Amino acid sequence: MKTKQPFAALFAIALLAGAGCVSVDTDATRARTALTEGRVNETCAWAEDLATNSVYSAALGRVEAGRARLLAGDFAASAGWFRQAVDAAVEKSESGPVINLTDAGNTALAATLTDDRTRVYTLPAYELNFALLYGILAQALGGQTDDACVDARLAVYVQDALAEKLGGDLPAPAATNETASAAQSVCAGQEAALEELIAGTRNSWENPVLWWLTGVLFEVRGETDFAQQSYRKAQAIRPDNAVFAADAARYAPGRPARRAPQPEKARLVVVYDVGLVPMRESLKVPVPIYTGLSIDIPVYRGERPSFAPFALDGTQGQAGVDATALAARDLKERLPGIVTRNITRATVQIAAQAVANNNGNDYVKLGVFAANAVIAAFRRADTRSWITLPAETQVAEKDDLEPGRYAFQIATAHGRTTFECVLQAGETRLLYLADCGRGPRIASCVLSPPGGKSVFENHESR
């Protein structure tokens, strides 16, 4: 009977390891596929289950549910999920949101038996800003323009707080001796692989479309001073965007400030989401310091996605924000902490094996060796990130339109479609297009004067 005890202990350890390493990656992949194939309700069910039933990923589930409900046309439910997500993030501190980028947070036992998937998910800064953006869109499309304006002010506060907190270069987490050497070696190769995805971004969190949309909401209410600041910040982040530049120029020194649109004209602003941000994958990487040892880290594979600009009656859309680049830069900034934690876990396993070897008991040696093997088999990188985000968001604008009925011709990579609407004098209308792979879904609302609820229209491009 005594000879069976090490194996009974091994079985218990295996169960414990398995319980701590449940992955949602398979379900996430299915939900994402359902979204691209038009089965949005399946994506909603997955996201809302994650938000309500997950111990570690509830924060991620809230933004996934908000985005899925937005694409399903349920704007009230979408706004509710984003409200929960933003309130949870901002509530962390009286002075602003707290974003944990480099915390270690593992005891030696946790380092041995778990991996980063058993850490509570906290929205990174870029995801928080997208939650604000889509929460505002959901409220506006649902007819809650006053609430959208309240969140526009919150968005200004959050982005300013993030600028103060994250404005400089993020320091790499401290590490020493062999762990530091191994971490630096692993990070160097993976960070180089991310550079192509990162190209063109100043940091991992700035969202010029969010700044621009807050400017639009301020401007239609005649708050030109606030609109000016938002437009200028959007232009500073993306100086190549003609829409941001034109709106910022309206309040340039020496130019008479005016409210847009002019009282006798109408204005159309367009937000176009295309594609989906790449999913992270788990990769085993050998650690040079420890012979035969590997760790699992999250990576992006494949080439950077590229999207042609859409056109609205010949007016070409302008690239606004590249979520792929922000996600890749966020991963690069987190990578040193991820690698250090995983090497620390592996070091604990090596130390446990050394103690067992010195014990002289073959059953102890075998038990620890087998337990380490089971742990290594269960362990995988934390690949969680917001997977229903668009890969890229473009914007367009038509100002000084004569009141009347319009049939706007929209051209995307999937062909052409028509959007019909009636524009009133002094009206600003928001047109939202979402294309996850099978042509655009279209919704619109009136921002000023406040309009009613909108619904998504499915358009087959030709």
Short mmCIF file of C-alpha atoms in Angstrom, two decimals, residues 87-320:
data_model
loop_
_atom_site.label_atom_id
_atom_site.label_comp_id
_atom_site.label_asym_id
_atom_site.label_seq_id
_atom_site.Cartn_x
_atom_site.Cartn_y
_atom_site.Cartn_z
CA ASP A 87 -17.27 51.59 -13.98
CA ALA A 88 -15.26 48.59 -12.77
CA ALA A 89 -12.06 49.98 -14.31
CA VAL A 90 -12.44 53.57 -13.14
CA GLU A 91 -13.62 52.54 -9.69
CA LYS A 92 -10.20 51.12 -8.81
CA SER A 93 -8.93 54.48 -7.59
CA GLU A 94 -10.33 57.86 -6.67
CA SER A 95 -7.72 59.57 -8.85
CA GLY A 96 -8.42 57.52 -11.98
CA PRO A 97 -8.22 54.05 -13.48
CA VAL A 98 -5.62 51.60 -12.26
CA ILE A 99 -4.07 49.44 -14.98
CA ASN A 100 -1.88 46.59 -13.75
CA LEU A 101 0.83 46.10 -16.34
CA THR A 102 3.75 44.60 -14.46
CA ASP A 103 2.57 43.15 -11.16
CA ALA A 104 4.13 39.79 -10.23
CA GLY A 105 1.53 38.64 -7.71
CA ASN A 106 2.43 34.95 -7.34
CA THR A 107 3.60 32.97 -4.34
CA ALA A 108 5.99 30.07 -4.82
CA LEU A 109 3.15 27.55 -4.58
CA ALA A 110 1.03 29.45 -7.10
CA ALA A 111 4.05 29.70 -9.38
CA THR A 112 4.31 25.91 -9.35
CA LEU A 113 0.67 24.94 -9.76
CA THR A 114 -0.87 27.67 -11.91
CA ASP A 115 -0.19 29.93 -14.85
CA ASP A 116 -1.25 33.40 -15.92
CA ARG A 117 -4.67 32.17 -16.99
CA THR A 118 -5.59 31.94 -13.31
CA ARG A 119 -4.91 35.64 -12.82
CA VAL A 120 -7.89 37.99 -12.72
CA TYR A 121 -8.09 39.79 -16.07
CA THR A 122 -7.74 43.57 -15.89
CA LEU A 123 -8.53 45.66 -18.97
CA PRO A 124 -5.34 47.12 -20.44
CA ALA A 125 -5.45 50.81 -21.25
CA TYR A 126 -6.23 50.40 -24.95
CA GLU A 127 -9.18 48.12 -24.19
CA LEU A 128 -10.52 50.56 -21.61
CA ASN A 129 -10.46 53.33 -24.23
CA PHE A 130 -12.26 51.10 -26.74
CA ALA A 131 -14.86 50.31 -24.08
CA LEU A 132 -15.47 54.03 -23.73
CA LEU A 133 -15.65 54.48 -27.51
CA TYR A 134 -18.18 51.72 -28.10
CA GLY A 135 -20.17 52.59 -25.00
CA ILE A 136 -20.63 56.09 -26.43
CA LEU A 137 -21.60 54.68 -29.83
CA ALA A 138 -24.10 52.27 -28.27
CA GLN A 139 -25.74 55.05 -26.26
CA ALA A 140 -25.93 57.39 -29.25
CA LEU A 141 -27.36 54.70 -31.55
CA GLY A 142 -29.87 53.79 -28.84
CA GLY A 143 -31.14 57.37 -28.69
CA GLN A 144 -29.40 58.19 -25.39
CA THR A 145 -27.42 61.15 -26.68
CA ASP A 146 -27.31 62.91 -23.30
CA ASP A 147 -25.77 59.81 -21.72
CA ALA A 148 -23.31 59.62 -24.61
CA CYS A 149 -22.22 63.19 -23.86
CA VAL A 150 -21.73 62.35 -20.17
CA ASP A 151 -19.47 59.47 -21.16
CA ALA A 152 -17.65 61.74 -23.61
CA ARG A 153 -16.60 63.84 -20.62
CA LEU A 154 -15.60 60.67 -18.77
CA ALA A 155 -13.53 59.64 -21.80
CA VAL A 156 -11.65 62.96 -21.67
CA TYR A 157 -10.92 62.42 -17.98
CA VAL A 158 -9.77 58.82 -18.49
CA GLN A 159 -7.51 59.62 -21.43
CA ASP A 160 -5.95 62.55 -19.60
CA ALA A 161 -5.40 60.32 -16.54
CA LEU A 162 -3.80 57.67 -18.73
CA ALA A 163 -1.57 60.30 -20.32
CA GLU A 164 -0.36 61.30 -16.88
CA LYS A 165 0.14 57.70 -15.78
CA LEU A 166 1.52 56.19 -19.00
CA GLY A 167 2.95 59.18 -20.81
CA GLY A 168 6.57 58.07 -20.40
CA ASP A 169 8.26 54.85 -21.33
CA LEU A 170 7.05 51.94 -19.22
CA PRO A 171 9.83 50.51 -17.06
CA ALA A 172 10.57 46.83 -17.44
CA PRO A 173 9.84 44.81 -14.28
CA ALA A 174 12.82 44.25 -12.06
CA ALA A 175 14.58 40.90 -12.27
CA THR A 176 17.92 39.60 -11.12
CA ASN A 177 20.67 37.10 -11.91
CA GLU A 178 19.77 34.13 -14.10
CA THR A 179 16.08 35.03 -14.27
CA ALA A 180 16.98 38.46 -15.65
CA SER A 181 19.34 37.02 -18.28
CA ALA A 182 16.82 34.43 -19.40
CA ALA A 183 13.97 36.96 -19.51
CA GLN A 184 16.01 39.42 -21.56
CA SER A 185 17.01 36.69 -24.00
CA VAL A 186 13.45 35.48 -24.56
CA CYS A 187 11.98 38.98 -24.74
CA ALA A 188 14.49 40.18 -27.31
CA GLY A 189 13.40 37.68 -29.91
CA GLN A 190 9.67 38.05 -29.33
CA GLU A 191 9.69 41.84 -29.16
CA ALA A 192 11.48 41.96 -32.51
CA ALA A 193 8.72 39.81 -34.01
CA LEU A 194 6.11 42.33 -32.82
CA GLU A 195 7.74 45.38 -34.38
CA GLU A 196 5.98 45.05 -37.74
CA LEU A 197 2.59 45.00 -36.05
CA ILE A 198 3.49 47.94 -33.84
CA ALA A 199 4.65 50.28 -36.63
CA GLY A 200 3.02 53.71 -36.59
CA THR A 201 1.89 53.87 -32.95
CA ARG A 202 3.23 56.24 -30.30
CA ASN A 203 2.20 54.03 -27.40
CA SER A 204 -0.17 51.22 -26.47
CA TRP A 205 -3.24 53.17 -25.43
CA GLU A 206 -3.98 56.42 -27.34
CA ASN A 207 -7.21 56.27 -29.33
CA PRO A 208 -7.63 59.20 -31.75
CA VAL A 209 -11.12 58.09 -32.85
CA LEU A 210 -12.29 58.37 -29.23
CA TRP A 211 -10.87 61.89 -29.01
CA TRP A 212 -12.50 62.84 -32.32
CA LEU A 213 -15.91 61.43 -31.36
CA THR A 214 -15.89 63.36 -28.08
CA GLY A 215 -15.11 66.46 -30.17
CA VAL A 216 -18.11 65.79 -32.41
CA LEU A 217 -20.42 65.44 -29.40
CA PHE A 218 -19.10 68.61 -27.79
CA GLU A 219 -19.34 70.56 -31.03
CA VAL A 220 -22.95 69.72 -31.80
CA ARG A 221 -23.85 71.15 -28.40
CA GLY A 222 -21.96 74.34 -29.06
CA GLU A 223 -19.17 73.58 -26.55
CA THR A 224 -16.50 74.67 -28.99
CA ASP A 225 -13.71 75.06 -26.45
CA PHE A 226 -13.96 71.40 -25.44
CA ALA A 227 -14.41 70.32 -29.06
CA GLN A 228 -11.27 72.20 -30.04
CA GLN A 229 -9.17 70.36 -27.46
CA SER A 230 -10.50 66.96 -28.49
CA TYR A 231 -9.98 67.58 -32.21
CA ARG A 232 -6.45 68.80 -31.68
CA LYS A 233 -5.54 65.76 -29.61
CA ALA A 234 -6.93 63.45 -32.30
CA GLN A 235 -4.88 65.28 -34.92
CA ALA A 236 -1.74 65.15 -32.76
CA ILE A 237 -2.00 61.35 -32.58
CA ARG A 238 -2.86 60.89 -36.28
CA PRO A 239 -1.58 63.96 -38.17
CA ASP A 240 -2.05 62.12 -41.48
CA ASN A 241 -5.84 61.90 -41.01
CA ALA A 242 -7.53 64.56 -43.17
CA VAL A 243 -10.78 64.42 -41.17
CA PHE A 244 -9.03 65.11 -37.87
CA ALA A 245 -6.97 67.87 -39.50
CA ALA A 246 -10.02 69.58 -41.03
CA ASP A 247 -11.95 69.59 -37.77
CA ALA A 248 -8.95 70.84 -35.78
CA ALA A 249 -8.34 73.59 -38.37
CA ARG A 250 -11.83 74.97 -37.81
CA TYR A 251 -10.58 76.48 -34.57
CA ALA A 252 -7.05 77.35 -35.62
CA PRO A 253 -5.75 80.76 -34.45
CA GLY A 254 -6.90 83.52 -36.78
CA ARG A 255 -9.95 81.62 -37.99
CA PRO A 256 -13.42 82.62 -36.80
CA ALA A 257 -14.84 79.78 -34.73
CA ARG A 258 -18.15 78.46 -35.97
CA ARG A 259 -20.47 75.70 -34.93
CA ALA A 260 -20.54 72.74 -37.29
CA PRO A 261 -22.73 72.19 -39.13
CA GLN A 262 -23.87 75.66 -40.04
CA PRO A 263 -27.48 76.33 -39.03
CA GLU A 264 -28.75 76.00 -42.60
CA LYS A 265 -26.61 72.95 -43.45
CA ALA A 266 -26.31 69.34 -42.33
CA ARG A 267 -23.32 67.21 -41.40
CA LEU A 268 -22.62 63.48 -41.74
CA VAL A 269 -19.87 61.80 -39.71
CA VAL A 270 -18.95 58.18 -40.39
CA VAL A 271 -17.25 55.51 -38.26
CA TYR A 272 -16.28 52.35 -40.17
CA ASP A 273 -15.04 49.21 -38.38
CA VAL A 274 -13.38 46.59 -40.57
CA GLY A 275 -11.97 43.14 -39.85
CA LEU A 276 -11.13 41.67 -36.46
CA VAL A 277 -8.00 42.10 -34.38
CA PRO A 278 -5.73 39.00 -34.51
CA MET A 279 -6.03 36.42 -31.75
CA ARG A 280 -3.09 35.62 -29.52
CA GLU A 281 -1.59 32.14 -29.59
CA SER A 282 0.46 30.17 -27.09
CA LEU A 283 4.07 29.45 -28.04
CA LYS A 284 6.68 27.32 -26.23
CA VAL A 285 10.03 29.11 -26.10
CA PRO A 286 13.27 27.47 -24.86
CA VAL A 287 15.02 29.29 -22.04
CA PRO A 288 18.79 29.52 -22.71
CA ILE A 289 19.85 29.59 -19.05
CA TYR A 290 18.12 26.33 -18.11
CA THR A 291 18.94 23.40 -20.38
CA GLY A 292 15.84 21.59 -21.61
CA LEU A 293 13.45 24.13 -20.07
CA SER A 294 10.78 25.97 -22.05
CA ILE A 295 8.08 28.46 -21.12
CA ASP A 296 4.78 29.33 -22.77
CA ILE A 297 4.19 32.92 -23.87
CA PRO A 298 1.44 34.65 -25.89
CA VAL A 299 2.35 35.67 -29.45
CA TYR A 300 0.80 37.01 -32.64
CA ARG A 301 1.42 35.03 -35.82
CA GLY A 302 1.05 36.03 -39.44
CA GLU A 303 1.36 39.29 -41.28
CA ARG A 304 -0.10 42.62 -40.31
CA PRO A 305 -3.67 42.91 -41.68
CA SER A 306 -4.20 45.59 -44.30
CA PHE A 307 -7.50 47.16 -45.32
CA ALA A 308 -8.35 49.41 -48.24
CA PRO A 309 -10.20 52.59 -47.28
CA PHE A 310 -13.94 52.66 -47.78
CA ALA A 311 -15.53 55.47 -49.82
CA LEU A 312 -18.72 57.44 -49.29
CA ASP A 313 -19.90 59.07 -52.54
CA GLY A 314 -16.27 59.36 -53.60
CA THR A 315 -15.06 60.69 -50.23
CA GLN A 316 -12.36 58.31 -49.08
CA GLY A 317 -12.27 57.10 -45.50
CA GLN A 318 -9.27 57.96 -43.35
CA ALA A 319 -7.46 55.48 -41.08
CA GLY A 320 -8.40 56.41 -37.52
#
